[in-house]
Coordinates of C-alpha atoms and ligand atoms in Angstrom, one line a residue:
M25 CA -1.7 11.5 18.5
A26 CA -0.9 10.0 15.0
F27 CA 1.2 6.9 15.1
V28 CA 3.1 5.9 12.0
T29 CA 5.9 3.3 12.1
R30 CA 7.8 1.3 9.6
F31 CA 10.0 -1.7 8.9
A32 CA 12.9 -0.9 6.5
P33 CA 14.8 -4.0 5.4
S34 CA 17.6 -4.0 2.8
P35 CA 17.1 -6.7 0.2
T36 CA 20.6 -8.1 0.4
G37 CA 19.7 -11.5 1.8
L38 CA 16.9 -13.5 3.4
L39 CA 15.1 -12.3 6.5
H40 CA 16.1 -14.0 9.7
L41 CA 14.6 -14.1 13.2
G42 CA 16.1 -10.8 14.1
H43 CA 14.3 -9.1 11.2
A44 CA 11.1 -10.9 12.2
F45 CA 11.4 -9.6 15.7
S46 CA 11.9 -6.1 14.5
A47 CA 9.0 -6.2 12.0
L48 CA 6.7 -7.8 14.5
T49 CA 7.6 -5.3 17.2
A50 CA 6.8 -2.4 14.9
W51 CA 3.7 -4.1 13.6
D52 CA 2.4 -4.9 17.2
A53 CA 3.1 -1.3 18.3
A54 CA 1.2 0.1 15.3
R55 CA -1.8 -2.2 16.1
A56 CA -1.8 -1.3 19.8
A57 CA -1.8 2.4 19.0
G58 CA -4.4 2.1 16.2
G59 CA -1.7 3.5 13.9
R60 CA -0.2 2.8 10.5
F61 CA 2.6 0.4 9.5
L62 CA 4.7 1.0 6.5
L63 CA 7.3 -1.1 4.6
R64 CA 10.2 0.5 3.0
I65 CA 12.8 -1.3 0.8
E66 CA 16.2 0.2 1.5
D67 CA 18.0 -0.8 -1.7
I68 CA 20.4 2.1 -2.2
D69 CA 23.3 -0.4 -2.5
A70 CA 22.6 -1.6 -6.1
G71 CA 25.6 -4.0 -6.0
R72 CA 24.2 -6.0 -3.1
S73 CA 20.4 -5.6 -3.5
R74 CA 18.5 -8.3 -5.5
A75 CA 15.0 -8.4 -6.8
E76 CA 14.6 -12.0 -5.6
F77 CA 15.5 -11.0 -2.0
E78 CA 12.9 -8.2 -2.1
A79 CA 10.3 -10.7 -3.3
A80 CA 11.3 -13.1 -0.5
I81 CA 11.0 -10.4 2.1
L82 CA 7.4 -9.5 1.0
E83 CA 6.5 -13.2 1.0
D84 CA 8.0 -13.9 4.5
L85 CA 6.4 -10.8 6.0
A86 CA 3.0 -11.7 4.6
W87 CA 3.4 -15.3 5.9
L88 CA 4.2 -13.8 9.4
G89 CA 0.8 -12.1 9.2
L90 CA 1.9 -8.5 8.5
G91 CA 0.1 -6.1 6.1
W92 CA 1.3 -2.8 4.8
E93 CA 0.3 0.1 2.7
T94 CA 1.1 0.2 -1.0
P95 CA 2.9 1.4 -3.0
V96 CA 5.9 0.3 -1.1
L97 CA 8.6 3.0 -1.1
R98 CA 11.8 1.8 -2.8
Q99 CA 14.9 3.9 -2.2
S100 CA 16.6 3.0 -5.4
E101 CA 13.9 5.0 -7.2
R102 CA 14.6 8.1 -5.2
M103 CA 18.3 8.9 -5.9
A104 CA 17.5 12.3 -7.4
D105 CA 15.7 13.3 -4.2
Y106 CA 18.7 12.3 -2.1
A107 CA 21.1 14.2 -4.4
A108 CA 18.9 17.3 -3.9
V109 CA 19.0 16.9 -0.1
L110 CA 22.8 16.5 -0.2
E111 CA 23.0 19.8 -2.2
R112 CA 21.1 21.5 0.6
L113 CA 23.7 20.2 3.2
I114 CA 26.5 21.4 0.9
S115 CA 25.0 24.8 0.7
L116 CA 24.7 25.0 4.5
G117 CA 28.5 24.4 4.7
V118 CA 28.1 21.5 7.1
V119 CA 29.6 18.7 4.9
Y120 CA 33.0 18.4 3.4
R121 CA 34.8 16.2 0.9
C122 CA 37.0 13.6 2.4
F123 CA 39.6 12.1 0.0
R124 CA 41.2 9.8 2.6
T125 CA 41.6 6.2 1.9
R126 CA 40.3 3.7 4.4
K127 CA 43.8 3.2 5.7
E128 CA 44.2 7.0 6.1
V129 CA 40.9 7.2 7.9
L130 CA 41.9 4.4 10.3
A131 CA 45.1 6.3 11.0
G132 CA 43.2 9.4 11.9
L133 CA 40.8 7.9 14.4
V134 CA 40.5 9.4 17.9
S135 CA 39.1 7.8 21.1
A136 CA 35.4 8.6 21.5
P137 CA 34.6 10.7 24.6
H138 CA 31.8 8.3 25.7
G139 CA 33.2 4.9 25.0
P140 CA 35.9 2.5 24.0
E141 CA 35.4 2.9 20.2
T142 CA 37.3 5.3 18.0
L143 CA 35.9 8.0 15.8
F144 CA 37.0 10.0 12.8
F145 CA 36.9 13.8 12.8
G146 CA 38.4 15.6 9.8
A147 CA 38.4 18.8 7.9
P148 CA 38.0 19.8 4.2
P149 CA 41.3 19.7 2.3
P150 CA 42.8 23.1 1.3
R151 CA 41.0 24.6 -1.7
D152 CA 43.7 24.1 -4.3
E153 CA 44.5 20.6 -3.2
E154 CA 40.7 19.8 -3.4
A155 CA 40.5 21.3 -6.9
E156 CA 43.5 19.2 -8.0
R157 CA 42.1 16.0 -6.6
L158 CA 38.7 16.7 -8.2
A159 CA 40.4 17.4 -11.5
R160 CA 42.2 14.1 -11.2
G161 CA 38.8 12.4 -10.6
E162 CA 39.8 11.0 -7.2
A163 CA 37.2 9.2 -5.2
F164 CA 35.8 11.0 -2.1
A165 CA 33.1 10.7 0.5
W166 CA 30.9 13.6 1.9
R167 CA 31.2 13.7 5.6
L168 CA 29.0 15.7 8.0
S169 CA 31.1 17.9 10.3
A170 CA 29.9 17.3 13.9
A171 CA 31.5 20.6 14.9
Q172 CA 29.9 22.7 12.1
T173 CA 26.6 21.0 12.8
Q174 CA 26.8 21.9 16.5
A175 CA 27.8 25.5 15.6
L176 CA 24.9 25.9 13.2
I177 CA 22.0 24.3 15.1
G178 CA 23.0 24.2 18.8
D179 CA 21.4 21.8 21.2
R180 CA 18.5 19.5 20.3
V181 CA 16.7 17.0 22.5
F182 CA 14.9 13.9 21.4
E183 CA 13.2 10.9 23.0
D184 CA 14.2 7.2 22.9
E185 CA 13.4 4.3 25.1
T186 CA 15.8 5.6 27.8
G187 CA 14.0 8.9 28.1
R188 CA 14.7 12.4 26.8
L189 CA 18.3 13.1 25.9
R190 CA 20.4 15.8 24.3
A191 CA 21.6 14.8 20.9
D192 CA 25.3 14.3 20.7
F193 CA 26.2 15.2 17.2
A194 CA 29.7 13.8 17.5
R195 CA 28.4 10.4 18.6
L196 CA 29.5 8.8 15.3
G197 CA 32.3 11.2 14.5
D198 CA 32.1 13.0 11.2
A199 CA 29.9 10.4 9.6
V200 CA 29.9 9.6 5.8
I201 CA 26.6 10.7 4.4
A202 CA 27.2 10.4 0.7
R203 CA 29.9 9.4 -1.8
K204 CA 31.3 10.8 -5.0
D205 CA 29.2 8.4 -7.2
F206 CA 26.5 7.7 -4.8
P207 CA 24.5 10.7 -3.5
T208 CA 23.5 9.2 -0.2
S209 CA 24.2 6.8 2.6
Y210 CA 21.8 4.8 4.8
H211 CA 21.7 7.7 7.2
L212 CA 20.6 10.4 4.8
A213 CA 18.1 8.3 2.8
S214 CA 16.5 6.9 6.0
V215 CA 16.1 10.2 7.7
W216 CA 14.7 11.8 4.5
D217 CA 12.3 9.0 3.9
D218 CA 11.1 8.8 7.5
A219 CA 10.1 12.4 7.2
E220 CA 8.6 12.1 3.7
Q221 CA 6.5 9.1 4.9
G222 CA 5.4 10.9 8.1
V223 CA 6.9 8.4 10.4
T224 CA 6.2 9.4 14.0
H225 CA 7.8 6.4 15.7
V226 CA 11.1 4.8 14.5
I227 CA 11.2 1.2 16.0
R228 CA 14.4 -0.7 15.2
G229 CA 17.3 -2.6 16.8
E230 CA 19.5 -1.2 19.5
D231 CA 22.5 -1.5 17.2
L232 CA 21.3 1.8 15.7
R233 CA 20.9 3.6 19.0
D234 CA 24.0 5.8 18.4
S235 CA 22.8 6.5 14.9
A236 CA 19.7 8.3 16.2
H237 CA 22.0 11.2 17.4
L238 CA 23.2 11.7 13.8
H239 CA 19.7 11.4 12.5
V240 CA 18.5 14.1 14.8
A241 CA 21.3 16.3 13.5
L242 CA 20.2 15.7 9.9
Q243 CA 16.6 16.5 10.8
A244 CA 17.5 19.7 12.5
L245 CA 19.7 20.8 9.5
L246 CA 16.9 20.0 7.0
G247 CA 14.0 21.4 9.1
L248 CA 12.4 18.0 9.5
A249 CA 10.4 16.8 12.5
T250 CA 12.1 14.4 14.8
P251 CA 10.2 11.2 15.4
I252 CA 10.2 9.2 18.7
Y253 CA 12.9 6.5 18.7
R254 CA 12.3 3.0 20.3
H255 CA 15.3 0.6 20.0
H256 CA 14.6 -3.0 20.8
R257 CA 16.9 -5.8 21.9
L258 CA 18.7 -7.8 19.3
I259 CA 18.1 -11.5 18.7
L260 CA 21.3 -13.5 19.3
G261 CA 22.3 -16.8 17.7
D262 CA 23.4 -19.9 19.6
D263 CA 26.9 -18.5 19.7
G264 CA 25.7 -15.4 21.5
K265 CA 26.4 -13.2 18.6
R266 CA 23.7 -11.1 16.8
L267 CA 22.3 -12.9 13.8
A268 CA 23.6 -12.0 10.3
K269 CA 22.2 -12.7 6.9
R270 CA 24.8 -15.4 6.4
D271 CA 23.3 -17.5 9.2
R272 CA 21.1 -19.6 7.0
A273 CA 19.8 -21.7 9.9
A274 CA 18.0 -18.7 11.3
S275 CA 16.4 -17.6 8.1
L276 CA 12.6 -17.4 8.2
R277 CA 12.6 -19.5 5.0
E278 CA 14.4 -22.3 6.6
I279 CA 12.3 -22.1 9.8
R280 CA 9.1 -22.1 7.9
E281 CA 10.2 -25.0 5.8
S282 CA 11.0 -26.9 8.9
G283 CA 7.2 -26.7 9.8
V284 CA 7.3 -23.8 12.4
T285 CA 4.1 -21.7 12.2
P286 CA 3.9 -17.9 12.4
A287 CA 2.6 -18.3 16.0
G288 CA 5.6 -20.6 16.7
V289 CA 8.0 -17.8 15.4
R290 CA 6.4 -15.4 17.9
K291 CA 6.9 -17.9 20.6
I292 CA 10.5 -18.4 19.8
L293 CA 10.9 -14.6 19.9
G294 CA 9.1 -14.2 23.2
L295 CA 6.3 -12.2 21.5
A296 CA 3.0 -13.4 22.8
Ligands
LIG16 N1 17.9 -0.9 6.3 C1 18.2 -0.8 7.7 C2 18.6 -2.1 8.2 O1 18.2 -3.1 7.6 C3 17.1 -0.2 8.4 C4 17.5 0.5 9.7 C5 16.3 1.4 10.2 O2 15.3 0.8 10.6 O3 16.5 2.6 10.3 O4 19.3 -2.2 9.2

């Protein structure tokens, strides 16, 4: 069986030990399977992405001993593709414009059936109200309706590290998949690119375990193959919280400058 996996960082800061763990886990899995390893730069957020962070990511990954195929896919160059994919979802009638402000969204949250968090489920505004708000140029987000998705595609199963499971399309509520002036979100771009790049195994942190349910919904709606998902543990800082880009001490840059070798990084991460 073909094995294609990827590491998909956002160039909004320096890589830290958590990224190194994710990249090495995917890289090791590709090597063990005799498969392919791809790198994808997820820079849809033009306001936060920086060329110097992208350069630093490539340098840090090469230092760790990783190699990848070129050209590297850069999401900022693919906005027209995402806009076309969004149009397909609009024509399927599974997305709606949500004009609610953040405060209004928070006020409309309901308890999730499966956990303590709260989720948003909404509905499109009445036609004339929508037309008026559009005419006024108001900002909106495109949300994927979990209920419409379920009605259109029925049940789907997929595989992650816990086994085979039925996708719960409501797992993230009616998720935002694009905005008025931004034809995509992480979810849509990532799903589309994984399919375009022929990714068979998505290996990433367990913070994205719930997102896989939404990703399976998008794949079913768009007629894309569903990869196998493998979520790995997160690397925590000394405070027990997951590492963030602002934790400079854990940046690979800093670690490397302090004299730690790539083998040393593997050791710190528990990767032999
Ligand atoms: N750009 C995403 C991140 O850095 C990638 C998530 C994924 O692998 O799907 O979290």
